[in-house]
mmCIF file of C-alpha atoms in Angstrom:
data_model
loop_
_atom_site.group_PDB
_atom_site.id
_atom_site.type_symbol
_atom_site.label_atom_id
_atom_site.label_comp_id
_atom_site.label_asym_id
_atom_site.label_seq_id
_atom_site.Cartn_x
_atom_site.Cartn_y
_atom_site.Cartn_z
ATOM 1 C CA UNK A 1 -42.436 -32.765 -82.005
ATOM 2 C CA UNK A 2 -41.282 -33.773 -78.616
ATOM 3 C CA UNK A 3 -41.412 -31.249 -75.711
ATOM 4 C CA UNK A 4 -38.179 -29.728 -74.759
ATOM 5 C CA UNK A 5 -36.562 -31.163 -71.781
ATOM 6 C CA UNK A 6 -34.828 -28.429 -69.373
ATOM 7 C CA UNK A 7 -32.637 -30.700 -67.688
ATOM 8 C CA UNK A 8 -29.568 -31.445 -70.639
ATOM 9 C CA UNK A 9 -26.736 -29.431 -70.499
ATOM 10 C CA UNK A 10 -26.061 -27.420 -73.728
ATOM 11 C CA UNK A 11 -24.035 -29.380 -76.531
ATOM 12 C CA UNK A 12 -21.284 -27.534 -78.311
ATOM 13 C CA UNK A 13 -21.700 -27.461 -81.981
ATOM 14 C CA UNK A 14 -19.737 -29.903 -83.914
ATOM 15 C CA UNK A 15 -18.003 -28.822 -87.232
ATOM 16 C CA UNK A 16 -20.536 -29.312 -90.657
ATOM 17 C CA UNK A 17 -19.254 -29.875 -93.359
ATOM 18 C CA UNK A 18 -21.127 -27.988 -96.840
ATOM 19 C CA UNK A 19 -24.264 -29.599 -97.603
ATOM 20 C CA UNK A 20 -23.741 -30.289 -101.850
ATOM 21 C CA UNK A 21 -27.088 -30.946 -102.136
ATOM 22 C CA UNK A 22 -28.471 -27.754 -100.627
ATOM 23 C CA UNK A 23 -29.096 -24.319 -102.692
ATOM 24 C CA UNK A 24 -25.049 -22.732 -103.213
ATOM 25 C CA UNK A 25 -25.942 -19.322 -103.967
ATOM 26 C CA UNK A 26 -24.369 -16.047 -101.987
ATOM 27 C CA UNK A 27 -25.615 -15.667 -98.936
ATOM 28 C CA UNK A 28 -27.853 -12.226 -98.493
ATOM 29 C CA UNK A 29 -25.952 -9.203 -96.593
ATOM 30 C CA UNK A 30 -29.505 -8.083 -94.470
ATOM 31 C CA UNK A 31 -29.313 -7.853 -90.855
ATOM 32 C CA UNK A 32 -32.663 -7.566 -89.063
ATOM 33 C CA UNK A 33 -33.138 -4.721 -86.520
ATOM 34 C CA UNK A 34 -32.339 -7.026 -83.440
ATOM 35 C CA UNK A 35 -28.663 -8.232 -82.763
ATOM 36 C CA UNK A 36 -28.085 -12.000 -82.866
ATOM 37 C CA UNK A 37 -25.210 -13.137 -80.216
ATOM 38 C CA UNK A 38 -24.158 -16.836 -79.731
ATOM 39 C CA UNK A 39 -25.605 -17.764 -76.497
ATOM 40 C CA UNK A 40 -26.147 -20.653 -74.344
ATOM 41 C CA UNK A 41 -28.474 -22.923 -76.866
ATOM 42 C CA UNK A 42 -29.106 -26.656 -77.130
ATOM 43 C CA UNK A 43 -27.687 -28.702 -79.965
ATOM 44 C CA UNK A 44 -29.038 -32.783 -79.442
ATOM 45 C CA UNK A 45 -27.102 -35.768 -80.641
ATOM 46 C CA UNK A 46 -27.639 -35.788 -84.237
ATOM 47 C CA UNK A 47 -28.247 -32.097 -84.854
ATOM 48 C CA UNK A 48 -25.306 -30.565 -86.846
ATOM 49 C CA UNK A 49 -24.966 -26.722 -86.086
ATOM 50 C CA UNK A 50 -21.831 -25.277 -88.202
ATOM 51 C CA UNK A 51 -19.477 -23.441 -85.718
ATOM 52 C CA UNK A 52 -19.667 -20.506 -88.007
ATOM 53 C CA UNK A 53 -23.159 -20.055 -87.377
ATOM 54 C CA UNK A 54 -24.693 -17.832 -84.661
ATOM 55 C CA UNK A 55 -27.699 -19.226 -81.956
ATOM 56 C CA UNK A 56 -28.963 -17.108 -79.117
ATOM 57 C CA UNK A 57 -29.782 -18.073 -75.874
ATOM 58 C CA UNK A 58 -32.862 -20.629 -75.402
ATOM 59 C CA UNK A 59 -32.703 -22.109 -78.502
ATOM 60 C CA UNK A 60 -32.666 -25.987 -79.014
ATOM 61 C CA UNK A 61 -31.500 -27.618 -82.481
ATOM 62 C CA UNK A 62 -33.066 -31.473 -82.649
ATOM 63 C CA UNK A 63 -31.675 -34.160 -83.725
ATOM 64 C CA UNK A 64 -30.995 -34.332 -87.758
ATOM 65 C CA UNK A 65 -31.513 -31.142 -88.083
ATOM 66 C CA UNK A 66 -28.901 -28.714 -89.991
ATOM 67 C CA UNK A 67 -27.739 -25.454 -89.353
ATOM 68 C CA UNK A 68 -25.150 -23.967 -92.165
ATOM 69 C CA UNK A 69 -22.126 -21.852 -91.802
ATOM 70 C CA UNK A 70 -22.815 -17.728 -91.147
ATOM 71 C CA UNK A 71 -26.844 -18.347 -90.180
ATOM 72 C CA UNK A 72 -27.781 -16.050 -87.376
ATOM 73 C CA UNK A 73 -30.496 -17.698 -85.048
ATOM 74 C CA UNK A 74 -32.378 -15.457 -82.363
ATOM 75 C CA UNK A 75 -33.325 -16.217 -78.584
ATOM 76 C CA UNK A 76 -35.760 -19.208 -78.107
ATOM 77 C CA UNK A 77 -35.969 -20.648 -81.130
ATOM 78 C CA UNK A 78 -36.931 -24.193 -82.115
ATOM 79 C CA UNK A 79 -35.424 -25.981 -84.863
ATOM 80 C CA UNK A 80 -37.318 -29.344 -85.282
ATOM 81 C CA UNK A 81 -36.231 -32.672 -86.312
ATOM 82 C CA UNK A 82 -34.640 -32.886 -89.923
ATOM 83 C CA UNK A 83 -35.297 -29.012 -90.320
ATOM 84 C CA UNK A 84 -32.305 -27.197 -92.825
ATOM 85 C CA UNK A 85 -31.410 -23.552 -92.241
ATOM 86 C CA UNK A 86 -29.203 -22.581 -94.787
ATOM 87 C CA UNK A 87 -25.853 -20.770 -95.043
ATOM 88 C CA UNK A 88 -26.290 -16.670 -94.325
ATOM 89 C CA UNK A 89 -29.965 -17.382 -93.418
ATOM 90 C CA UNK A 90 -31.347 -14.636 -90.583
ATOM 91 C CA UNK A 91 -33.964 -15.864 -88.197
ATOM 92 C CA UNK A 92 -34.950 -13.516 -85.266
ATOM 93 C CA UNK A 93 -36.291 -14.356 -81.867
ATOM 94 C CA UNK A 94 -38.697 -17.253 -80.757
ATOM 95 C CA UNK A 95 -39.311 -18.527 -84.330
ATOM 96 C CA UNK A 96 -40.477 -22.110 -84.390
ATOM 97 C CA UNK A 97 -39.224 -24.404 -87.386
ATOM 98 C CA UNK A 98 -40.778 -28.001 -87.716
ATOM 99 C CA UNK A 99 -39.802 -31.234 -88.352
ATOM 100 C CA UNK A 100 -38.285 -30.836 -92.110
ATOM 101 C CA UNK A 101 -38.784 -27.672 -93.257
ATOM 102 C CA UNK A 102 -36.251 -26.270 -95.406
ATOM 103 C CA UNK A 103 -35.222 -22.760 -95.520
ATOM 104 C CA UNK A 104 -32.429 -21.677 -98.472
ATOM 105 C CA UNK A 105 -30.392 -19.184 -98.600
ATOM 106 C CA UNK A 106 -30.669 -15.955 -98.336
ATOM 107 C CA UNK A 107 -33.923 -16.305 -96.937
ATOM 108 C CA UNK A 108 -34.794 -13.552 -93.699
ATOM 109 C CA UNK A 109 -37.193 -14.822 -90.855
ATOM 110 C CA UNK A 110 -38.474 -11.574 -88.479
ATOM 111 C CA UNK A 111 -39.346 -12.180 -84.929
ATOM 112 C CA UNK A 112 -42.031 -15.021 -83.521
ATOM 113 C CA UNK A 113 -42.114 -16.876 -87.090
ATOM 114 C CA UNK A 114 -44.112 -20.169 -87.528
ATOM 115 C CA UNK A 115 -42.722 -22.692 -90.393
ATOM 116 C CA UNK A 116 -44.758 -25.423 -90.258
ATOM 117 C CA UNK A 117 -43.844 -29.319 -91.519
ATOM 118 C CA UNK A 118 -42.239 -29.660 -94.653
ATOM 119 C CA UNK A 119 -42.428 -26.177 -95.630
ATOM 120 C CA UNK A 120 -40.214 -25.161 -98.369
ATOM 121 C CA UNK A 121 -38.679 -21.591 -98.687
ATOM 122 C CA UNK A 122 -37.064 -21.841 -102.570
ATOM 123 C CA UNK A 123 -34.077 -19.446 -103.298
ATOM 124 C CA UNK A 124 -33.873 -19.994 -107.424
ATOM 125 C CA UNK A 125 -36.557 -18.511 -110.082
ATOM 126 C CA UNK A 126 -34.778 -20.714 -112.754
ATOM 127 C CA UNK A 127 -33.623 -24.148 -111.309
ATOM 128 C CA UNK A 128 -31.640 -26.253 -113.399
ATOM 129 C CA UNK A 129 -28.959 -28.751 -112.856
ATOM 130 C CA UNK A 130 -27.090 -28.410 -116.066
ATOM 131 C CA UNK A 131 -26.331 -25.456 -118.627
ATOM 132 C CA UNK A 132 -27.656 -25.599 -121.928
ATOM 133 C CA UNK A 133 -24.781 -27.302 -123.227
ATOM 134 C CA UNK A 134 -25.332 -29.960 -120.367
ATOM 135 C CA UNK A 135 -22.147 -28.754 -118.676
ATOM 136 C CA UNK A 136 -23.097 -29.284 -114.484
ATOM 137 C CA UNK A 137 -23.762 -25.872 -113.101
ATOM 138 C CA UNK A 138 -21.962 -24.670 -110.322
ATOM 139 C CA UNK A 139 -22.156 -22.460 -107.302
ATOM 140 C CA UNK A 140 -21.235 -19.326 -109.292
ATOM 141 C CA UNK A 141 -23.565 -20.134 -112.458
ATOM 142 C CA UNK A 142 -27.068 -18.675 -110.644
ATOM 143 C CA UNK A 143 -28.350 -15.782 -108.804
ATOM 144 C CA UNK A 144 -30.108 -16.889 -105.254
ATOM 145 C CA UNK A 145 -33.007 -14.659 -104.242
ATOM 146 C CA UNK A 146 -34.753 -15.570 -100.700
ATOM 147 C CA UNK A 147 -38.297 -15.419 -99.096
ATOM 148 C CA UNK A 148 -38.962 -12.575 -96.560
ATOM 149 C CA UNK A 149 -41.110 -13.385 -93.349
ATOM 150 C CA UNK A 150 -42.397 -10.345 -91.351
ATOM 151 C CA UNK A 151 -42.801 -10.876 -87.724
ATOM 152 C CA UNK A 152 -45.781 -13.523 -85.823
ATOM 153 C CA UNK A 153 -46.085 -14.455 -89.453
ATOM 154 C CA UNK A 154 -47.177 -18.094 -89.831
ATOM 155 C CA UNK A 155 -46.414 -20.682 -92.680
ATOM 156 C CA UNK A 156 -48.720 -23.951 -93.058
ATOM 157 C CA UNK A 157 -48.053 -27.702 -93.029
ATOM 158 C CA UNK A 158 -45.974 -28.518 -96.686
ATOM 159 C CA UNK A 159 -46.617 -24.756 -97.888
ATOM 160 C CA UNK A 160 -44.123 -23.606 -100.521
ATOM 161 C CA UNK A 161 -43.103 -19.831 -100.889
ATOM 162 C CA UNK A 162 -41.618 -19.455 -104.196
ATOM 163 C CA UNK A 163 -38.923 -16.848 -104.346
ATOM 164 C CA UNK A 164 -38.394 -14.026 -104.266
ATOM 165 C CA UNK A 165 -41.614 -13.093 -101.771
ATOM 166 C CA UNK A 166 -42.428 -11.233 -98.749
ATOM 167 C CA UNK A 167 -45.104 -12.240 -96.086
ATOM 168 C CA UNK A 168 -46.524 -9.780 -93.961
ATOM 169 C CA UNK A 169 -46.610 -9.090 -90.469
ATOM 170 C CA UNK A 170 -48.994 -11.787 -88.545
ATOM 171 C CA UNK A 171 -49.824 -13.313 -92.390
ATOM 172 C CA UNK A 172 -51.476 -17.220 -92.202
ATOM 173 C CA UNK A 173 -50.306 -19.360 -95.165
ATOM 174 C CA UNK A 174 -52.507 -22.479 -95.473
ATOM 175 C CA UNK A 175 -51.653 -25.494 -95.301
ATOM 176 C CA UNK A 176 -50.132 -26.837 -98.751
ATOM 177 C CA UNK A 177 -50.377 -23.350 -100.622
ATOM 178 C CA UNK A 178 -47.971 -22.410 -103.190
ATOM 179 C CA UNK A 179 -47.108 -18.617 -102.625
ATOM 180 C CA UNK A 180 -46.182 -16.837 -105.660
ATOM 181 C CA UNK A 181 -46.683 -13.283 -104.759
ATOM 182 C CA UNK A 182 -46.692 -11.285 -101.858
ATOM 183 C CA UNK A 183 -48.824 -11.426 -99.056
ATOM 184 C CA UNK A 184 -50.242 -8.472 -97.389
ATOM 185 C CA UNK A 185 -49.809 -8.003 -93.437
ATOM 186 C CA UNK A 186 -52.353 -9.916 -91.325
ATOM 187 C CA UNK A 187 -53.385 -11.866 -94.846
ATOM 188 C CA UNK A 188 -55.109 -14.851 -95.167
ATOM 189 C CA UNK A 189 -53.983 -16.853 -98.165
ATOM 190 C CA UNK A 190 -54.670 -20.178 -99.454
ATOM 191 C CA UNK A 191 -54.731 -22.564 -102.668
ATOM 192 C CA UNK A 192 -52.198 -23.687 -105.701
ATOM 193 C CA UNK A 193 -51.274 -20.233 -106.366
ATOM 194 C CA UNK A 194 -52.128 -18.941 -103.333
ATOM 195 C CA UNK A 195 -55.077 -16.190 -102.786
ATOM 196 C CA UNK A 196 -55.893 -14.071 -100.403
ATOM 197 C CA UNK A 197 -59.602 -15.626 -98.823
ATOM 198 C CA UNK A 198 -59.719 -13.130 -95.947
ATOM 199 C CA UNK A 199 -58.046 -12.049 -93.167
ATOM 200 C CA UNK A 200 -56.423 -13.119 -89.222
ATOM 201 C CA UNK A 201 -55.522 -11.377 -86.592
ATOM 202 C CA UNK A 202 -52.797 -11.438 -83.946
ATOM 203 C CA UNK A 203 -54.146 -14.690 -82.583
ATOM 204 C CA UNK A 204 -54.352 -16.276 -85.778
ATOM 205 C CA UNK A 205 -58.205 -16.948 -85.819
ATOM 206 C CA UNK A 206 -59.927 -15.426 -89.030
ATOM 207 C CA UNK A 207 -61.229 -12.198 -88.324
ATOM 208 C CA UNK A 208 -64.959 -11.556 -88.855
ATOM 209 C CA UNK A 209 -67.003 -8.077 -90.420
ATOM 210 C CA UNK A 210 -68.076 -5.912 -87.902
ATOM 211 C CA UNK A 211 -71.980 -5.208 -87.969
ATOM 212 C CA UNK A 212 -72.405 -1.613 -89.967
ATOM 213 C CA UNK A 213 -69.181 -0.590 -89.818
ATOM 214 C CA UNK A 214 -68.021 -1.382 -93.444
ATOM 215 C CA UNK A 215 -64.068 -1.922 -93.856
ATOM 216 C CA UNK A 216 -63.744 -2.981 -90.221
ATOM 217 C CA UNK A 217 -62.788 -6.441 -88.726
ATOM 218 C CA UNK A 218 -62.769 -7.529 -85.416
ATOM 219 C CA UNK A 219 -60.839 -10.966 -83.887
ATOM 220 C CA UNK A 220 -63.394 -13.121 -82.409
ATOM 221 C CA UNK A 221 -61.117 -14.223 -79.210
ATOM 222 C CA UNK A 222 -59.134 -10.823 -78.258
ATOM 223 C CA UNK A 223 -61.740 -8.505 -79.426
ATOM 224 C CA UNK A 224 -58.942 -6.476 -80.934
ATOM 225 C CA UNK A 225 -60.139 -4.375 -84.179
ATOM 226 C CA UNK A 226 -58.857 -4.053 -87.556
ATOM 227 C CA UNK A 227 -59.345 -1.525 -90.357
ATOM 228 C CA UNK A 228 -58.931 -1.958 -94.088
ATOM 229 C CA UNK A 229 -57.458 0.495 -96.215
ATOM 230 C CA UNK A 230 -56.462 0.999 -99.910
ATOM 231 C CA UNK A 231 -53.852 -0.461 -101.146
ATOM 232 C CA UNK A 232 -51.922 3.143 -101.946
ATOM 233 C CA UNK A 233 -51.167 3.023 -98.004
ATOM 234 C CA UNK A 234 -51.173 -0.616 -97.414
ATOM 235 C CA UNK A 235 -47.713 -1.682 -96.578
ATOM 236 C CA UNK A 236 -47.322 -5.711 -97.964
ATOM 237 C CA UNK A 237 -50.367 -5.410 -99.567
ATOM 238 C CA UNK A 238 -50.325 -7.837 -103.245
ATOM 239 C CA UNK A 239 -51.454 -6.690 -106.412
ATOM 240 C CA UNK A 240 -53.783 -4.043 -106.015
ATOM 241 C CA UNK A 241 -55.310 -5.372 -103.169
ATOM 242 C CA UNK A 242 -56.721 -3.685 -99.895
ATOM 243 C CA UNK A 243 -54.010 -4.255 -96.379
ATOM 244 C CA UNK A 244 -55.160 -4.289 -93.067
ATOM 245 C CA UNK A 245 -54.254 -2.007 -89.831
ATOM 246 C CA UNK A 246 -54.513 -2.503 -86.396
ATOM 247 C CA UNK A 247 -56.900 -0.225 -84.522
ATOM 248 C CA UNK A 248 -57.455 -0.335 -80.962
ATOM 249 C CA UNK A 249 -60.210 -1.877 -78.950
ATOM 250 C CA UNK A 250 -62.831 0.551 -78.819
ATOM 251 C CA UNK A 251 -66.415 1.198 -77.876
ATOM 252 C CA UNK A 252 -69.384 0.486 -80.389
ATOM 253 C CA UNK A 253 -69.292 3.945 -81.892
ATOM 254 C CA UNK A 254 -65.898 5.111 -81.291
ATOM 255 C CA UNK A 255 -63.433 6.502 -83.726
ATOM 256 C CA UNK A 256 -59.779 3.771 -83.615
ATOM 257 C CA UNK A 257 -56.554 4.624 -83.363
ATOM 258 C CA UNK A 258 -53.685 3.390 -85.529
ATOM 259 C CA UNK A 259 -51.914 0.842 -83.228
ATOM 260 C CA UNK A 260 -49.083 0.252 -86.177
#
């Protein structure tokens, strides 16, 4: 994607029309914690931001890209060329969207999101275009359920997160994985579906065992620790499995803190 030029002044928003071929299902009620305003954002010849939508300050839409009516956008965001946020969609602060990915309705994006190319967030469990009798369904005729995103979560090249799921807090999708289930905070998931194959930390490189301390992980470029634990107390964690929780840097030795 091109870098962001400072020196345009910000575009207002241009009317968008409804988007027929894009998901038509009710828009989700959630709020996230934080309070989106409109601010001053960037919209660049091309990009079509609905005037019912809500951008905060910092935020550039590129060109082709579409933003639909009631989506709340956070500070510094990036919505890349030929992206699609759809109508009632939530996305917090400093998320990055990339060229084409499509997020439906009523998905919810926490802060410092990454959604890589072509990354598809699906909002219907049953898609069809036609009821059984071959009458053409409408926007009434299906339920929409949406994809949850904790915060620094990040979201591979062409991944696809089938709805309804959740992705923990600082989570890495691979590239081209199909999620079907929920992924556990700081999660490591890849494949067609999707399975957990270890574990990242804050920085996003895959954490590594620490020597004779069993259950304990430490990031290999902040030196930042991380504990398993069972899945009873593991908040995100998937089917049984173990979740992960931040200690704090500590001595060889030393007893960690919870840092969650």
């Amino acid at each position: 994607m091109p870098p962001v030029d400072p020196t345009p002044e910000p575009v207002s928003p241009a009317p968008v029309p409804p988007n027929p071929a894009a998901g038509s299902g009710p828009a989700s009620s959630f709020r996230p914690p934080h309070h989106t305003r409109v601010g001053d954002f960037r919209a660049m010849p091309g990009a079509q931001v609905s005037e019912r939508a809500a951008v905060g300050d910092g935020s550039t839409v590129w060109e082709l890209a579409q933003v639909r009516e009631d989506a709340e956008l956070g500070a510094e965001c990036v919505i890349g060329r030929g992206a699609y946020v759809g109508a009632g969609v939530r996305i917090g602060d400093r998320c990055k969207l990339q060229n084409h990915a499509l997020v439906y309705e009523p998905a919810v994006l926490g802060d410092g999101v990454f959604v890589g190319p072509a990354v598809v967030l699906t909002n219907d469990r049953a898609p069809r275009a036609v009821e059984p009798d071959g009458a053409l369904k409408r926007a009434g005729d299906w339920e929409a359920v949406g994809v949850t995103v904790d915060d620094g979560a990040s979201l591979g090249a062409r991944a696809v997160c089938v709805a309804p799921v959740r992705i923990g807090r600082w989570a890495m999708v691979a590239a081209g994985a199909v999620v079907t289930a929920d992924v556990p905070d700081f999660g490591l998931v890849a494949g067609v579906p999707a399975r957990r194959v270890g574990w990242v930390g804050r920085s996003g490189v895959r954490l590594r065992p620490v020597p004779e301390r069993p259950g304990e992980w430490e990031c290999p470029r902040t030196g930042e620790r991380y504990r398993e634990r069972p899945a009873e107390g593991a908040a995100g964690a998937t089917g049984g499995g173990p979740g992960l929780r931040e200690v704090r840097p500590v001595e060889h030795g030393a007893g960690g803190r919870d840092r969650s």
